[in-house]
Amino acid sequence: MNYIPALRYESLTRFYDPVLRATLKENRFKRLLVEQAALRPGHRVLDVGCGTATLTILLKQACAEAEVTGLDGDAKVLDLARTKIKAAGLDISLKQGLASEAPFPPASFDRIVSSLVFHHLTTEEKRRTLKRVRELLKSGGEVHIADWGKAQNPAMRVAFLAIQILDGFATTTDNVRGLLPTFMTDAGFRAVEETHREMTIFGTLSLYRGVAP
């Protein structure tokens, strides 16, 4: 699996947080994802592709009694995440690793979340990662994903071209074709649904949910 940094190039990693805040209504859609996950005390939660830990921190703040872990393949971005977590005074574990090879035993988590990760993956990698996510969830556990989805209208489709130029057509085409729910179902999830759509200057952001059998 080829690792692609958050903004495609390592030199841009330090700009990731400011770019998201300025362009994507980041606080809104990540809070919606946290609400959708409906964490409870005792839940074990994994943030796949946690990046600089913005979502990871929101998850822990939403339920202090949940055990929250962040996973990312980028050592530099994890350094930024550790700084943010320390400043927030939270107890969050961070692990370095790829989502498709997440270093945890089967049925380790009650919730797995992911934000703006899957559009960096090829079709094969998306399928492999979703299969691994299902393996890591307990029976009845849930996956919650926020990522680029099927364009709501022609304007959103045109807007998404900027993301495709930056991150590559090979990895982003599945998203804009609305195929993530199909891949989730194929990986074995049930009750798969797109729960929300948000128009942004770069296209349509969608929220998805699935339940492990």
One Martini backbone bead per residue (centre of mass of N, CA, C, O) as a GRO file, in nm:
protein
  213
    1MET     BB    1   0.093   0.037   0.025
    2ASN     BB    2   0.056   0.370  -0.057
    3TYR     BB    3   0.153   0.655   0.101
    4ILE     BB    4  -0.053   0.950   0.158
    5PRO     BB    5  -0.050   1.244   0.245
    6ALA     BB    6  -0.282   1.470   0.335
    7LEU     BB    7  -0.149   1.684   0.094
    8ARG     BB    8   0.049   1.459  -0.059
    9TYR     BB    9   0.278   1.645   0.070
   10GLU     BB   10   0.501   1.674   0.324
   11SER     BB   11   0.544   1.993   0.304
   12LEU     BB   12   0.213   2.035   0.377
   13THR     BB   13   0.136   1.928   0.661
   14ARG     BB   14   0.144   2.200   0.836
   15PHE     BB   15  -0.130   2.303   0.664
   16TYR     BB   16  -0.378   2.123   0.724
   17ASP     BB   17  -0.546   2.264   0.942
   18PRO     BB   18  -0.587   2.547   0.807
   19VAL     BB   19  -0.724   2.439   0.549
   20LEU     BB   20  -0.972   2.304   0.679
   21ARG     BB   21  -1.080   2.552   0.830
   22ALA     BB   22  -1.107   2.737   0.561
   23THR     BB   23  -1.282   2.512   0.360
   24LEU     BB   24  -1.471   2.255   0.532
   25LYS     BB   25  -1.628   2.272   0.794
   26GLU     BB   26  -1.484   2.092   1.009
   27ASN     BB   27  -1.635   2.118   1.278
   28ARG     BB   28  -1.911   2.026   1.176
   29PHE     BB   29  -1.855   1.737   1.048
   30LYS     BB   30  -1.710   1.617   1.299
   31ARG     BB   31  -1.942   1.653   1.500
   32LEU     BB   32  -2.141   1.479   1.345
   33LEU     BB   33  -1.972   1.220   1.367
   34VAL     BB   34  -1.968   1.205   1.674
   35GLU     BB   35  -2.273   1.191   1.716
   36GLN     BB   36  -2.316   0.936   1.544
   37ALA     BB   37  -2.136   0.741   1.726
   38ALA     BB   38  -2.237   0.732   2.017
   39LEU     BB   39  -2.080   0.739   2.280
   40ARG     BB   40  -1.974   0.526   2.555
   41PRO     BB   41  -1.896   0.407   2.833
   42GLY     BB   42  -1.626   0.177   2.750
   43HIS     BB   43  -1.554   0.243   2.484
   44ARG     BB   44  -1.379   0.142   2.197
   45VAL     BB   45  -1.175   0.367   1.997
   46LEU     BB   46  -1.104   0.423   1.640
   47ASP     BB   47  -0.886   0.640   1.454
   48VAL     BB   48  -0.857   0.634   1.117
   49GLY     BB   49  -0.649   0.851   1.016
   50CYS     BB   50  -0.599   1.093   1.239
   51GLY     BB   51  -0.366   1.271   1.214
   52THR     BB   52  -0.384   1.566   1.418
   53ALA     BB   53  -0.648   1.488   1.614
   54THR     BB   54  -0.918   1.637   1.599
   55LEU     BB   55  -1.121   1.400   1.618
   56THR     BB   56  -1.000   1.249   1.859
   57ILE     BB   57  -1.055   1.477   2.061
   58LEU     BB   58  -1.363   1.494   2.024
   59LEU     BB   59  -1.421   1.208   2.122
   60LYS     BB   60  -1.309   1.242   2.411
   61GLN     BB   61  -1.485   1.490   2.487
   62ALA     BB   62  -1.763   1.336   2.450
   63CYS     BB   63  -1.610   1.072   2.608
   64ALA     BB   64  -1.411   1.023   2.875
   65GLU     BB   65  -1.486   0.697   2.919
   66ALA     BB   66  -1.343   0.649   2.665
   67GLU     BB   67  -1.128   0.458   2.453
   68VAL     BB   68  -0.882   0.634   2.266
   69THR     BB   69  -0.752   0.580   1.929
   70GLY     BB   70  -0.482   0.657   1.711
   71LEU     BB   71  -0.427   0.613   1.347
   72ASP     BB   72  -0.109   0.642   1.160
   73GLY     BB   73   0.145   0.655   0.895
   74ASP     BB   74   0.247   0.946   0.997
   75ALA     BB   75   0.494   1.067   1.191
   76LYS     BB   76   0.461   1.377   1.165
   77VAL     BB   77   0.156   1.394   1.230
   78LEU     BB   78   0.184   1.263   1.514
   79ASP     BB   79   0.344   1.491   1.640
   80LEU     BB   80   0.114   1.696   1.618
   81ALA     BB   81  -0.090   1.531   1.782
   82ARG     BB   82   0.063   1.523   2.053
   83THR     BB   83   0.060   1.827   2.100
   84LYS     BB   84  -0.252   1.858   2.109
   85ILE     BB   85  -0.311   1.654   2.334
   86LYS     BB   86  -0.140   1.786   2.553
   87ALA     BB   87  -0.288   2.064   2.547
   88ALA     BB   88  -0.573   1.917   2.622
   89GLY     BB   89  -0.531   1.695   2.852
   90LEU     BB   90  -0.531   1.397   2.723
   91ASP     BB   91  -0.615   1.041   2.703
   92ILE     BB   92  -0.431   0.933   2.420
   93SER     BB   93  -0.369   0.695   2.183
   94LEU     BB   94  -0.086   0.632   1.961
   95LYS     BB   95  -0.047   0.487   1.627
   96GLN     BB   96   0.160   0.336   1.391
   97GLY     BB   97  -0.020   0.280   1.080
   98LEU     BB   98  -0.208   0.096   0.868
   99ALA     BB   99  -0.532   0.031   0.815
  100SER     BB  100  -0.497  -0.259   0.668
  101GLU     BB  101  -0.269  -0.312   0.931
  102ALA     BB  102  -0.388  -0.301   1.200
  103PRO     BB  103  -0.239  -0.346   1.537
  104PHE     BB  104  -0.497  -0.552   1.615
  105PRO     BB  105  -0.721  -0.736   1.742
  106PRO     BB  106  -0.991  -0.885   1.710
  107ALA     BB  107  -1.254  -0.730   1.846
  108SER     BB  108  -1.151  -0.432   1.986
  109PHE     BB  109  -1.411  -0.254   1.887
  110ASP     BB  110  -1.703  -0.038   1.892
  111ARG     BB  111  -1.552   0.199   1.731
  112ILE     BB  112  -1.502   0.331   1.394
  113VAL     BB  113  -1.323   0.603   1.254
  114SER     BB  114  -1.332   0.835   0.957
  115SER     BB  115  -1.140   1.115   0.801
  116LEU     BB  116  -1.029   1.173   0.499
  117VAL     BB  117  -0.907   0.877   0.371
  118PHE     BB  118  -1.036   0.704   0.127
  119HIS     BB  119  -0.942   0.907  -0.112
  120HIS     BB  120  -0.633   0.781  -0.084
  121LEU     BB  121  -0.747   0.512  -0.199
  122THR     BB  122  -0.769   0.249  -0.359
  123THR     BB  123  -0.987   0.015  -0.429
  124GLU     BB  124  -0.832  -0.215  -0.292
  125GLU     BB  125  -0.771  -0.056  -0.029
  126LYS     BB  126  -1.057  -0.004   0.056
  127ARG     BB  127  -1.143  -0.301   0.083
  128ARG     BB  128  -0.921  -0.389   0.283
  129THR     BB  129  -0.987  -0.183   0.506
  130LEU     BB  130  -1.284  -0.264   0.558
  131LYS     BB  131  -1.222  -0.552   0.638
  132ARG     BB  132  -1.044  -0.476   0.881
  133VAL     BB  133  -1.254  -0.314   1.034
  134ARG     BB  134  -1.452  -0.545   1.074
  135GLU     BB  135  -1.252  -0.725   1.239
  136LEU     BB  136  -1.214  -0.499   1.477
  137LEU     BB  137  -1.507  -0.537   1.534
  138LYS     BB  138  -1.756  -0.589   1.714
  139SER     BB  139  -2.044  -0.715   1.757
  140GLY     BB  140  -2.232  -0.426   1.670
  141GLY     BB  141  -2.041  -0.251   1.565
  142GLU     BB  142  -1.917   0.071   1.436
  143VAL     BB  143  -1.894   0.261   1.138
  144HIS     BB  144  -1.753   0.598   1.072
  145ILE     BB  145  -1.775   0.813   0.780
  146ALA     BB  146  -1.577   1.082   0.632
  147ASP     BB  147  -1.629   1.186   0.288
  148TRP     BB  148  -1.622   1.185  -0.025
  149GLY     BB  149  -1.897   1.215  -0.251
  150LYS     BB  150  -2.161   1.236  -0.429
  151ALA     BB  151  -2.267   1.458  -0.630
  152GLN     BB  152  -2.544   1.679  -0.611
  153ASN     BB  153  -2.419   1.850  -0.851
  154PRO     BB  154  -2.247   2.003  -1.101
  155ALA     BB  155  -2.091   2.199  -0.916
  156MET     BB  156  -1.971   1.977  -0.730
  157ARG     BB  157  -1.819   1.827  -0.952
  158VAL     BB  158  -1.632   2.058  -1.032
  159ALA     BB  159  -1.512   2.114  -0.749
  160PHE     BB  160  -1.374   1.821  -0.724
  161LEU     BB  161  -1.133   1.855  -0.919
  162ALA     BB  162  -0.930   1.972  -0.719
  163ILE     BB  163  -0.895   1.708  -0.558
  164GLN     BB  164  -0.812   1.525  -0.797
  165ILE     BB  165  -0.556   1.680  -0.868
  166LEU     BB  166  -0.418   1.646  -0.589
  167ASP     BB  167  -0.497   1.317  -0.519
  168GLY     BB  168  -0.622   1.176  -0.758
  169PHE     BB  169  -0.819   0.982  -0.970
  170ALA     BB  170  -0.772   0.685  -0.874
  171THR     BB  171  -0.887   0.746  -0.566
  172THR     BB  172  -1.157   0.947  -0.616
  173THR     BB  173  -1.374   0.815  -0.805
  174ASP     BB  174  -1.532   0.637  -0.609
  175ASN     BB  175  -1.652   0.871  -0.447
  176VAL     BB  176  -1.804   1.033  -0.680
  177ARG     BB  177  -1.972   0.757  -0.741
  178GLY     BB  178  -2.077   0.632  -0.463
  179LEU     BB  179  -1.909   0.347  -0.349
  180LEU     BB  180  -1.874   0.309  -0.041
  181PRO     BB  181  -2.132   0.148   0.037
  182THR     BB  182  -2.063  -0.096  -0.137
  183PHE     BB  183  -1.796  -0.167   0.003
  184MET     BB  184  -1.918  -0.209   0.283
  185THR     BB  185  -2.104  -0.442   0.208
  186ASP     BB  186  -1.880  -0.628   0.087
  187ALA     BB  187  -1.729  -0.638   0.381
  188GLY     BB  188  -2.006  -0.702   0.582
  189PHE     BB  189  -2.192  -0.482   0.624
  190ARG     BB  190  -2.471  -0.346   0.783
  191ALA     BB  191  -2.682  -0.090   0.757
  192VAL     BB  192  -2.605   0.085   0.520
  193GLU     BB  193  -2.540   0.452   0.518
  194GLU     BB  194  -2.624   0.771   0.420
  195THR     BB  195  -2.658   1.048   0.653
  196HIS     BB  196  -2.489   1.287   0.499
  197ARG     BB  197  -2.475   1.616   0.333
  198GLU     BB  198  -2.205   1.847   0.223
  199MET     BB  199  -2.145   2.153   0.101
  200THR     BB  200  -1.850   2.262  -0.071
  201ILE     BB  201  -1.584   2.408  -0.243
  202PHE     BB  202  -1.490   2.081  -0.312
  203GLY     BB  203  -1.769   1.949  -0.250
  204THR     BB  204  -1.903   1.646  -0.136
  205LEU     BB  205  -1.983   1.560   0.190
  206SER     BB  206  -1.994   1.242   0.358
  207LEU     BB  207  -2.190   1.027   0.565
  208TYR     BB  208  -2.127   0.705   0.725
  209ARG     BB  209  -2.282   0.377   0.803
  210GLY     BB  210  -2.197   0.070   0.992
  211VAL     BB  211  -2.252  -0.281   1.079
  212ALA     BB  212  -2.141  -0.539   1.257
  213PRO     BB  213  -2.217  -0.885   1.276
   0.00000   0.00000   0.00000
